[in-house]
DNA sequence: CTAATAAGTAAGCAATCATTTACTTCGACC
DNA sequence: GGTCGAAGTAAATGATTGCTTACTTATTAG
């Protein structure tokens, strides 16, 4: 029935399965709305395994956010500063391809109420906005508050676009294709981060 | 001890008190995170009165959103179309004055999961974005999808700014004063809604 | 083949949730 | 001033929550 490459019991595999399902639920419905049974059932896995692998529901959420932070950091650290916004915009515009990219963005607006997890999210957003603000000026000095504020408004705009597109689901934004959204987002990026 | 103008028992007064406290909690922490006891205790009122006056927690949330919709509609319907965005931006920038304005915006990104309530929010956002999109064109025809999409991105940007400012609380956006934010938001509005 | 350990499961735990019920107290009206 | 309905309260309901425990099954090593 089953191939010889798939084991019936694989801890790291089910752990990853839980992580993927959890990110999907947390991103779409928020922390307290989703129950551990929702996640376990979605993954086709026993509820107790959540506590075994992640200690608690909170731990699972932190693991989700942590992997999201890692994803975004890898993408934004390797890219030249002036492309960061474009890469994030691409995550929102894309719909047909891997929904993981989209959920990663949505996860950033979800909170479990835990202070440590909130600090993690805040640190990521601060880091990215600082890099964004640095991109608009030629001098290597740290950006001023005015530039920082615009960069953070840009990130907020991208997160808000994510919400409007999937969570609130207002057409035509919810149903627009990738090219249409990219065009509109480009206008937004250029306005808040003028080159030079 | 107490003034003669305040009655000890006033149904409409406690109803309004519950409504105000509920909007504050729902807007800041979301629907499922806040408990009915949080709201009742915050209002200094017995828990059972929530079910008496609003039938259910869901009913109370719907009443909150409904009053938010009324507030926003009154403001946006009376204003000329090209000032709508500015008025909404003012709600976000303002911090020293009445926090109600800010919470009204935040409430639009909170969902109880109920389909009817979600539809109410979607209808409001569609209506406002249509008016916004109409403002950028001279012809009286209904706006095309491209203009509509930009207007919705603008609203999403404003909602995202709300989240970044209070919920996620990233400095300097969280601590910036009204004038600084207004300036930056104006850039954003003009970019997405070019006059003419 | 067989023991030992890792992986997974079923059942139930205490705590908390929204809601309902039976009851008490206030306030207005004749 | 007494009465009656409205306003408010305390306590308990059943359902759901996150999590633990005792157990079974699969996998691997000797």
Short mmCIF file of C-alpha atoms (C1' of nucleotides) in Angstrom, two decimals:
data_model
loop_
_atom_site.label_atom_id
_atom_site.label_comp_id
_atom_site.label_asym_id
_atom_site.label_seq_id
_atom_site.Cartn_x
_atom_site.Cartn_y
_atom_site.Cartn_z
CA UNK A 1 0.00 0.00 0.00
CA UNK A 2 2.59 2.53 1.06
CA UNK A 3 5.97 3.17 -0.49
CA UNK A 4 9.08 2.00 1.23
CA UNK A 5 10.36 5.56 1.62
CA UNK A 6 7.53 6.64 3.96
CA UNK A 7 7.67 5.44 7.52
CA UNK A 8 4.51 5.08 9.49
CA UNK A 9 6.08 6.75 12.50
CA UNK A 10 8.40 9.67 11.97
CA UNK A 11 8.71 12.20 14.77
CA UNK A 12 10.33 14.98 12.76
CA UNK A 13 7.78 14.52 10.00
CA UNK A 14 4.74 14.80 12.25
CA UNK A 15 6.41 17.68 14.06
CA UNK A 16 6.72 19.52 10.77
CA UNK A 17 3.16 18.56 9.89
CA UNK A 18 1.93 20.08 13.12
CA UNK A 19 3.99 23.20 12.49
CA UNK A 20 2.54 23.68 9.01
CA UNK A 21 -1.04 23.09 10.09
CA UNK A 22 -0.64 25.35 13.10
CA UNK A 23 0.76 28.21 11.05
CA UNK A 24 -2.15 27.90 8.69
CA UNK A 25 -4.73 28.05 11.48
CA UNK A 26 -2.99 30.70 13.57
CA UNK A 27 -2.44 32.94 10.56
CA UNK A 28 -6.02 32.68 9.33
CA UNK A 29 -7.99 32.67 12.57
CA UNK A 30 -5.64 33.96 15.27
CA UNK A 31 -4.28 32.35 18.40
CA UNK A 32 -7.19 32.07 20.81
CA UNK A 33 -9.72 31.28 18.11
CA UNK A 34 -7.94 28.13 17.02
CA UNK A 35 -7.97 25.19 19.41
CA UNK A 36 -5.26 22.57 19.77
CA UNK A 37 -7.80 20.03 18.58
CA UNK A 38 -8.36 22.03 15.39
CA UNK A 39 -4.64 21.81 14.67
CA UNK A 40 -4.28 18.16 15.64
CA UNK A 41 -7.30 17.11 13.60
CA UNK A 42 -6.12 19.20 10.65
CA UNK A 43 -2.79 17.44 10.77
CA UNK A 44 -4.43 14.06 11.32
CA UNK A 45 -2.47 13.60 14.50
CA UNK A 46 -3.21 13.00 18.16
CA UNK A 47 -3.69 16.08 20.36
CA UNK A 48 -1.17 15.00 22.96
CA UNK A 49 1.64 15.23 20.45
CA UNK A 50 1.37 19.01 20.46
CA UNK A 51 2.38 19.06 24.11
CA UNK A 52 5.00 16.39 23.53
CA UNK A 53 6.76 18.25 20.72
CA UNK A 54 6.06 21.87 21.64
CA UNK A 55 5.34 21.73 25.38
CA UNK A 56 2.22 23.86 25.03
CA UNK A 57 -0.07 25.64 22.61
CA UNK A 58 1.89 28.78 23.31
CA UNK A 59 5.12 26.92 22.50
CA UNK A 60 3.67 25.80 19.18
CA UNK A 61 2.69 29.35 18.34
CA UNK A 62 6.15 30.58 19.24
CA UNK A 63 7.66 27.91 17.00
CA UNK A 64 5.42 29.08 14.15
CA UNK A 65 6.41 32.69 14.59
CA UNK A 66 10.04 31.72 14.99
CA UNK A 67 10.06 29.89 11.66
CA UNK A 68 8.28 32.84 10.07
CA UNK A 69 10.93 35.16 11.45
CA UNK A 70 13.64 32.91 10.09
CA UNK A 71 12.01 32.83 6.67
CA UNK A 72 11.63 36.58 6.45
CA UNK A 73 15.10 37.25 7.81
CA UNK A 74 16.74 34.95 5.31
CA UNK A 75 14.91 36.67 2.49
CA UNK A 76 15.47 40.23 3.67
CA UNK A 77 19.06 39.83 4.85
CA UNK A 78 20.28 38.39 1.57
CA UNK A 79 18.45 40.90 -0.60
CA UNK A 80 19.71 44.40 -1.33
CA UNK A 81 17.85 46.88 0.79
CA UNK A 82 15.90 48.41 -2.06
CA UNK A 83 14.42 45.05 -2.99
CA UNK A 84 13.10 44.11 0.42
CA UNK A 85 9.80 45.87 -0.03
CA UNK A 86 9.36 44.28 -3.44
CA UNK A 87 9.95 40.82 -2.00
CA UNK A 88 7.43 41.38 0.74
CA UNK A 89 4.94 42.73 -1.75
CA UNK A 90 5.42 39.60 -3.80
CA UNK A 91 4.41 37.51 -0.80
CA UNK A 92 1.10 39.30 -0.66
CA UNK A 93 0.39 39.39 -4.37
CA UNK A 94 1.12 35.71 -4.88
CA UNK A 95 -1.90 33.51 -4.42
CA UNK A 96 -1.69 30.63 -6.82
CA UNK A 97 1.65 29.47 -5.53
CA UNK A 98 2.56 28.33 -2.04
CA UNK A 99 0.18 29.90 0.49
CA UNK A 100 2.94 29.64 3.09
CA UNK A 101 4.36 32.96 1.97
CA UNK A 102 1.09 34.65 2.52
CA UNK A 103 0.48 33.06 5.90
CA UNK A 104 3.91 34.12 7.05
CA UNK A 105 2.86 37.74 6.61
CA UNK A 106 -0.50 37.22 8.29
CA UNK A 107 1.16 35.59 11.27
CA UNK A 108 2.90 38.86 12.05
CA UNK A 109 -0.36 40.51 13.01
CA UNK A 110 -1.49 37.68 15.28
CA UNK A 111 -0.64 37.76 18.95
CA UNK A 112 -0.86 35.10 21.64
CA UNK A 113 -0.66 37.70 24.37
CA UNK A 114 2.67 36.30 25.52
CA UNK A 115 5.18 39.09 26.05
CA UNK A 116 8.21 37.14 24.88
CA UNK A 117 6.55 36.16 21.61
CA UNK A 118 5.34 39.71 21.05
CA UNK A 119 8.87 40.98 21.60
CA UNK A 120 10.12 38.56 18.95
CA UNK A 121 7.68 39.92 16.42
CA UNK A 122 8.47 43.50 17.35
CA UNK A 123 12.19 42.88 16.96
CA UNK A 124 11.71 41.47 13.47
CA UNK A 125 9.55 44.38 12.35
CA UNK A 126 11.97 46.88 13.82
CA UNK A 127 14.88 45.20 12.07
CA UNK A 128 13.20 45.12 8.69
CA UNK A 129 11.93 48.67 8.91
CA UNK A 130 15.41 49.88 9.83
CA UNK A 131 16.86 48.19 6.77
CA UNK A 132 14.09 49.63 4.65
CA UNK A 133 14.68 53.12 5.97
CA UNK A 134 18.42 52.77 5.34
CA UNK A 135 17.71 51.99 1.72
CA UNK A 136 16.25 55.40 0.97
CA UNK A 137 19.28 57.37 2.09
CA UNK A 138 22.78 57.34 0.63
CA UNK A 139 24.66 57.96 3.87
CA UNK A 140 25.62 54.94 5.98
CA UNK A 141 24.31 56.56 9.16
CA UNK A 142 21.36 55.07 11.02
CA UNK A 143 18.09 56.43 9.64
CA UNK A 144 16.22 59.18 11.43
CA UNK A 145 12.79 58.82 12.96
CA UNK A 146 11.04 60.34 9.97
CA UNK A 147 12.46 57.75 7.57
CA UNK A 148 11.88 54.98 10.10
CA UNK A 149 8.28 56.03 10.51
CA UNK A 150 7.65 55.85 6.79
CA UNK A 151 9.23 52.45 6.54
CA UNK A 152 7.03 51.17 9.34
CA UNK A 153 3.96 52.65 7.69
CA UNK A 154 4.94 50.77 4.57
CA UNK A 155 5.18 47.49 6.44
CA UNK A 156 1.86 48.22 8.08
CA UNK A 157 0.39 48.87 4.67
CA UNK A 158 1.62 45.50 3.42
CA UNK A 159 0.22 43.72 6.46
CA UNK A 160 -3.05 45.57 6.04
CA UNK A 161 -3.17 44.54 2.42
CA UNK A 162 -2.73 40.94 3.54
CA UNK A 163 -5.67 41.26 5.89
CA UNK A 164 -7.93 42.92 3.33
CA UNK A 165 -7.00 40.34 0.72
CA UNK A 166 -7.61 37.14 2.64
CA UNK A 167 -8.94 37.65 6.13
CA UNK A 168 -11.59 40.27 5.42
CA UNK A 169 -11.70 39.22 1.78
CA UNK A 170 -13.03 42.31 0.05
CA UNK A 171 -13.35 42.00 -3.71
CA UNK A 172 -11.83 42.99 -6.06
CA UNK A 173 -8.73 42.99 -3.87
CA UNK A 174 -9.39 39.47 -2.70
CA UNK A 175 -9.79 38.14 -6.22
CA UNK A 176 -7.26 40.26 -8.10
CA UNK A 177 -4.40 38.48 -9.78
CA UNK A 178 -0.73 38.82 -8.97
CA UNK A 179 0.13 41.39 -11.64
CA UNK A 180 -2.64 43.80 -10.69
CA UNK A 181 -1.66 43.82 -7.04
CA UNK A 182 2.04 44.11 -7.79
CA UNK A 183 1.40 47.22 -9.83
CA UNK A 184 -0.62 48.90 -7.13
CA UNK A 185 1.80 47.91 -4.38
CA UNK A 186 4.69 49.29 -6.39
CA UNK A 187 3.04 52.70 -6.34
CA UNK A 188 2.75 52.43 -2.60
CA UNK A 189 6.37 51.42 -2.09
CA UNK A 190 7.73 54.17 -4.29
CA UNK A 191 5.66 56.77 -2.49
CA UNK A 192 6.86 55.90 0.98
CA UNK A 193 10.42 55.02 0.04
CA UNK A 194 11.50 57.58 -2.57
CA UNK A 195 14.79 56.49 -4.16
CA UNK A 196 17.72 58.70 -3.24
CA UNK B 1 -22.89 60.92 48.36
CA UNK B 2 -23.99 60.79 44.75
CA UNK B 3 -25.36 63.59 42.63
CA UNK B 4 -29.03 63.84 41.96
CA UNK B 5 -28.55 63.60 38.19
CA UNK B 6 -27.17 60.03 38.27
CA UNK B 7 -29.61 57.25 38.84
CA UNK B 8 -28.39 54.07 40.40
CA UNK B 9 -30.27 51.97 37.93
CA UNK B 10 -30.45 53.09 34.33
CA UNK B 11 -30.81 50.42 31.69
CA UNK B 12 -29.80 52.54 28.71
CA UNK B 13 -26.84 53.90 30.64
CA UNK B 14 -25.44 50.50 31.59
CA UNK B 15 -26.17 49.26 28.11
CA UNK B 16 -24.04 52.04 26.70
CA UNK B 17 -21.41 51.36 29.34
CA UNK B 18 -21.22 47.74 28.25
CA UNK B 19 -21.03 48.80 24.62
CA UNK B 20 -18.14 51.16 25.27
CA UNK B 21 -16.19 48.70 27.39
CA UNK B 22 -16.79 45.92 24.90
CA UNK B 23 -15.59 47.95 21.95
CA UNK B 24 -12.44 48.80 23.87
CA UNK B 25 -11.69 45.16 24.68
CA UNK B 26 -12.72 43.72 21.33
CA UNK B 27 -10.72 46.31 19.41
CA UNK B 28 -7.57 45.85 21.47
CA UNK B 29 -7.56 42.10 22.10
CA UNK B 30 -9.93 40.58 19.58
CA UNK B 31 -13.15 38.64 19.99
CA UNK B 32 -12.18 35.26 21.37
CA UNK B 33 -9.41 36.63 23.55
CA UNK B 34 -11.74 38.81 25.56
CA UNK B 35 -14.18 37.11 27.90
CA UNK B 36 -17.60 38.36 28.83
CA UNK B 37 -16.34 38.66 32.41
CA UNK B 38 -13.57 40.96 31.25
CA UNK B 39 -16.15 43.24 29.74
CA UNK B 40 -18.59 43.03 32.65
CA UNK B 41 -15.87 43.65 35.23
CA UNK B 42 -14.44 46.49 33.16
CA UNK B 43 -17.85 48.11 33.09
CA UNK B 44 -18.46 47.35 36.75
CA UNK B 45 -21.60 45.46 35.87
CA UNK B 46 -22.97 41.97 36.34
CA UNK B 47 -22.14 39.40 33.66
CA UNK B 48 -25.72 38.33 33.10
CA UNK B 49 -26.62 41.79 31.83
CA UNK B 50 -24.65 41.14 28.67
CA UNK B 51 -27.03 38.36 27.74
CA UNK B 52 -29.99 40.40 28.88
CA UNK B 53 -29.19 43.42 26.71
CA UNK B 54 -27.38 41.81 23.80
CA UNK B 55 -28.61 38.19 23.89
CA UNK B 56 -25.06 36.83 23.56
CA UNK B 57 -21.40 37.71 23.38
CA UNK B 58 -21.73 37.53 19.62
CA UNK B 59 -24.67 39.94 19.79
CA UNK B 60 -22.61 42.39 21.80
CA UNK B 61 -19.81 42.21 19.25
CA UNK B 62 -22.25 42.79 16.45
CA UNK B 63 -23.64 45.81 18.30
CA UNK B 64 -20.11 47.17 18.66
CA UNK B 65 -19.38 46.74 14.98
CA UNK B 66 -22.75 48.15 14.08
CA UNK B 67 -22.11 51.34 16.01
CA UNK B 68 -18.66 51.57 14.45
CA UNK B 69 -20.21 51.22 11.03
CA UNK B 70 -22.71 53.97 11.86
CA UNK B 71 -19.94 56.26 13.09
CA UNK B 72 -17.81 55.76 10.00
CA UNK B 73 -20.75 56.05 7.63
CA UNK B 74 -21.91 59.31 9.14
CA UNK B 75 -18.44 60.73 8.81
CA UNK B 76 -17.74 59.48 5.31
CA UNK B 77 -21.18 60.13 3.85
CA UNK B 78 -21.26 63.75 4.92
CA UNK B 79 -17.72 64.51 3.81
CA UNK B 80 -16.72 65.25 0.22
CA UNK B 81 -15.14 62.19 -1.31
CA UNK B 82 -11.65 63.61 -1.45
CA UNK B 83 -11.64 64.21 2.30
CA UNK B 84 -12.66 60.74 3.37
CA UNK B 85 -9.14 59.39 3.42
CA UNK B 86 -7.94 62.39 5.38
CA UNK B 87 -10.65 61.86 7.98
CA UNK B 88 -9.75 58.22 8.40
CA UNK B 89 -6.08 59.10 8.63
CA UNK B 90 -6.94 61.56 11.36
CA UNK B 91 -8.53 58.77 13.35
CA UNK B 92 -5.25 56.87 13.31
CA UNK B 93 -2.95 59.79 13.96
CA UNK B 94 -4.97 61.09 16.88
CA UNK B 95 -3.91 59.65 20.20
CA UNK B 96 -4.29 62.30 22.85
CA UNK B 97 -7.96 62.79 22.16
CA UNK B 98 -10.79 60.32 22.36
CA UNK B 99 -9.45 56.78 21.89
CA UNK B 100 -12.86 55.78 20.53
CA UNK B 101 -11.90 56.94 17.07
CA UNK B 102 -8.90 54.73 17.07
CA UNK B 103 -10.72 51.71 18.40
CA UNK B 104 -13.36 52.09 15.71
CA UNK B 105 -10.67 51.50 13.12
CA UNK B 106 -9.14 48.59 14.98
CA UNK B 107 -12.53 46.93 15.32
CA UNK B 108 -12.70 46.57 11.54
CA UNK B 109 -9.89 44.04 11.53
CA UNK B 110 -11.37 41.91 14.33
CA UNK B 111 -13.65 39.03 13.46
CA UNK B 112 -15.93 36.92 15.62
CA UNK B 113 -16.12 34.25 12.94
CA UNK B 114 -19.81 34.91 12.46
CA UNK B 115 -20.68 35.19 8.79
CA UNK B 116 -23.35 37.84 9.19
CA UNK B 117 -21.07 40.12 11.15
CA UNK B 118 -18.25 39.62 8.69
CA UNK B 119 -20.59 40.54 5.87
CA UNK B 120 -21.46 43.76 7.67
CA UNK B 121 -17.82 44.72 7.89
CA UNK B 122 -17.21 43.78 4.27
CA UNK B 123 -20.16 45.89 3.14
CA UNK B 124 -18.84 48.95 4.96
CA UNK B 125 -15.35 48.57 3.54
CA UNK B 126 -16.73 48.03 0.04
CA UNK B 127 -18.90 51.11 0.35
CA UNK B 128 -16.10 53.34 1.58
CA UNK B 129 -13.61 52.10 -0.98
CA UNK B 130 -16.11 52.70 -3.76
CA UNK B 131 -16.59 56.26 -2.62
CA UNK B 132 -12.85 56.70 -2.38
CA UNK B 133 -12.32 55.34 -5.86
CA UNK B 134 -15.01 57.63 -7.22
CA UNK B 135 -13.17 60.61 -5.81
CA UNK B 136 -10.17 60.15 -8.05
CA UNK B 137 -12.08 60.29 -11.31
CA UNK B 138 -14.07 63.15 -12.77
CA UNK B 139 -16.71 61.06 -14.53
CA UNK B 140 -19.79 60.03 -12.56
CA UNK B 141 -19.52 56.42 -13.71
CA UNK B 142 -18.82 53.64 -11.23
CA UNK B 143 -15.08 53.20 -10.73
CA UNK B 144 -13.19 50.42 -12.48
CA UNK B 145 -11.49 47.56 -10.72
CA UNK B 146 -8.09 49.20 -10.92
CA UNK B 147 -9.24 52.31 -9.05
CA UNK B 148 -11.25 50.19 -6.62
CA UNK B 149 -8.23 48.06 -5.91
CA UNK B 150 -6.10 51.06 -5.06
CA UNK B 151 -8.74 52.47 -2.78
CA UNK B 152 -8.93 49.17 -0.93
CA UNK B 153 -5.18 49.03 -0.63
CA UNK B 154 -5.32 52.47 0.91
CA UNK B 155 -7.88 51.37 3.47
CA UNK B 156 -5.79 48.31 4.21
CA UNK B 157 -2.80 50.56 4.69
CA UNK B 158 -4.69 52.67 7.20
CA UNK B 159 -5.84 49.60 9.09
CA UNK B 160 -2.31 48.21 9.04
CA UNK B 161 -1.03 51.51 10.39
CA UNK B 162 -3.53 51.21 13.22
CA UNK B 163 -2.23 47.76 14.07
CA UNK B 164 1.42 48.73 13.92
CA UNK B 165 0.76 51.81 16.02
CA UNK B 166 -1.13 50.27 18.92
CA UNK B 167 -1.49 46.52 18.74
CA UNK B 168 2.04 45.59 17.73
CA UNK B 169 3.35 48.87 19.10
CA UNK B 170 6.56 49.35 17.17
CA UNK B 171 8.43 52.57 17.99
CA UNK B 172 8.79 55.19 16.65
CA UNK B 173 5.41 54.69 14.98
CA UNK B 174 3.77 53.83 18.27
CA UNK B 175 5.12 56.93 19.99
CA UNK B 176 5.01 59.46 17.13
CA UNK B 177 2.78 62.47 17.54
CA UNK B 178 -0.21 63.39 15.45
CA UNK B 179 1.56 65.79 13.09
CA UNK B 180 4.32 63.36 12.16
CA UNK B 181 1.89 60.61 11.30
CA UNK B 182 -0.44 62.90 9.41
CA UNK B 183 2.43 63.99 7.18
CA UNK B 184 3.46 60.46 6.35
CA UNK B 185 -0.11 59.29 5.81
CA UNK B 186 -0.75 62.20 3.47
CA UNK B 187 2.04 60.94 1.24
CA UNK B 188 0.40 57.56 1.20
CA UNK B 189 -3.05 58.90 0.36
CA UNK B 190 -1.79 61.09 -2.47
CA UNK B 191 0.13 58.20 -3.98
CA UNK B 192 -2.81 55.82 -4.12
CA UNK B 193 -5.47 58.39 -4.91
CA UNK B 194 -3.92 60.83 -7.37
CA UNK B 195 -6.18 63.87 -7.78
CA UNK B 196 -7.81 64.10 -11.19
"C1'" DC C 1 13.65 -13.40 17.58
"C1'" DT C 2 13.39 -10.42 21.36
"C1'" DA C 3 13.96 -6.90 24.47
"C1'" DA C 4 14.07 -1.79 24.79
"C1'" DT C 5 12.82 2.55 23.43
"C1'" DA C 6 10.51 5.83 20.69
"C1'" DA C 7 5.95 7.18 18.64
"C1'" DG C 8 1.34 7.38 19.00
"C1'" DT C 9 -3.27 6.81 21.27
"C1'" DA C 10 -7.57 7.04 24.28
"C1'" DA C 11 -9.52 8.69 28.14
"C1'" DG C 12 -10.08 11.86 31.51
"C1'" DC C 13 -8.38 15.82 34.35
"C1'" DA C 14 -9.18 20.53 36.30
"C1'" DA C 15 -10.05 25.04 34.80
"C1'" DT C 16 -12.52 28.29 32.24
"C1'" DC C 17 -15.94 29.58 29.09
"C1'" DA C 18 -20.71 31.62 27.81
"C1'" DT C 19 -25.16 31.25 29.28
"C1'" DT C 20 -29.38 30.35 32.20
"C1'" DT C 21 -31.96 30.28 36.31
"C1'" DA C 22 -34.00 31.72 40.54
"C1'" DC C 23 -33.75 35.35 43.34
"C1'" DT C 24 -33.29 40.20 45.45
"C1'" DT C 25 -33.53 45.18 45.25
"C1'" DC C 26 -34.53 49.49 43.33
"C1'" DG C 27 -37.65 53.02 41.46
"C1'" DA C 28 -41.80 54.96 39.58
"C1'" DC C 29 -46.73 55.43 39.78
"C1'" DC C 30 -51.40 55.59 41.82
"C1'" DG D 1 -47.02 53.96 51.42
"C1'" DG D 2 -47.72 49.95 49.14
"C1'" DT D 3 -47.38 47.47 44.76
"C1'" DC D 4 -45.55 45.90 40.61
"C1'" DG D 5 -42.41 45.72 36.94
"C1'" DA D 6 -37.84 46.78 35.68
"C1'" DA D 7 -32.84 46.41 36.92
"C1'" DG D 8 -29.47 43.96 38.95
"C1'" DT D 9 -27.36 39.89 41.34
"C1'" DA D 10 -25.45 35.22 42.81
"C1'" DA D 11 -24.97 30.70 41.78
"C1'" DA D 12 -24.97 26.91 38.99
"C1'" DT D 13 -25.29 24.80 34.27
"C1'" DG D 14 -23.21 22.14 30.44
"C1'" DA D 15 -19.87 22.62 27.05
"C1'" DT D 16 -15.20 23.44 25.73
"C1'" DT D 17 -10.61 24.50 26.73
"C1'" DG D 18 -5.43 23.05 27.27
"C1'" DC D 19 -3.04 19.52 29.14
"C1'" DT D 20 -1.70 14.97 31.60
"C1'" DT D 21 -1.72 10.15 32.43
"C1'" DA D 22 -1.69 5.31 31.59
"C1'" DC D 23 -1.58 2.55 27.92
"C1'" DT D 24 -0.70 0.33 23.13
"C1'" DT D 25 1.90 -0.14 18.97
"C1'" DA D 26 5.71 0.34 15.93
"C1'" DT D 27 10.68 0.52 15.12
"C1'" DT D 28 15.30 -0.50 15.91
"C1'" DA D 29 19.45 -2.76 17.87
"C1'" DG D 30 21.75 -6.83 19.67
#
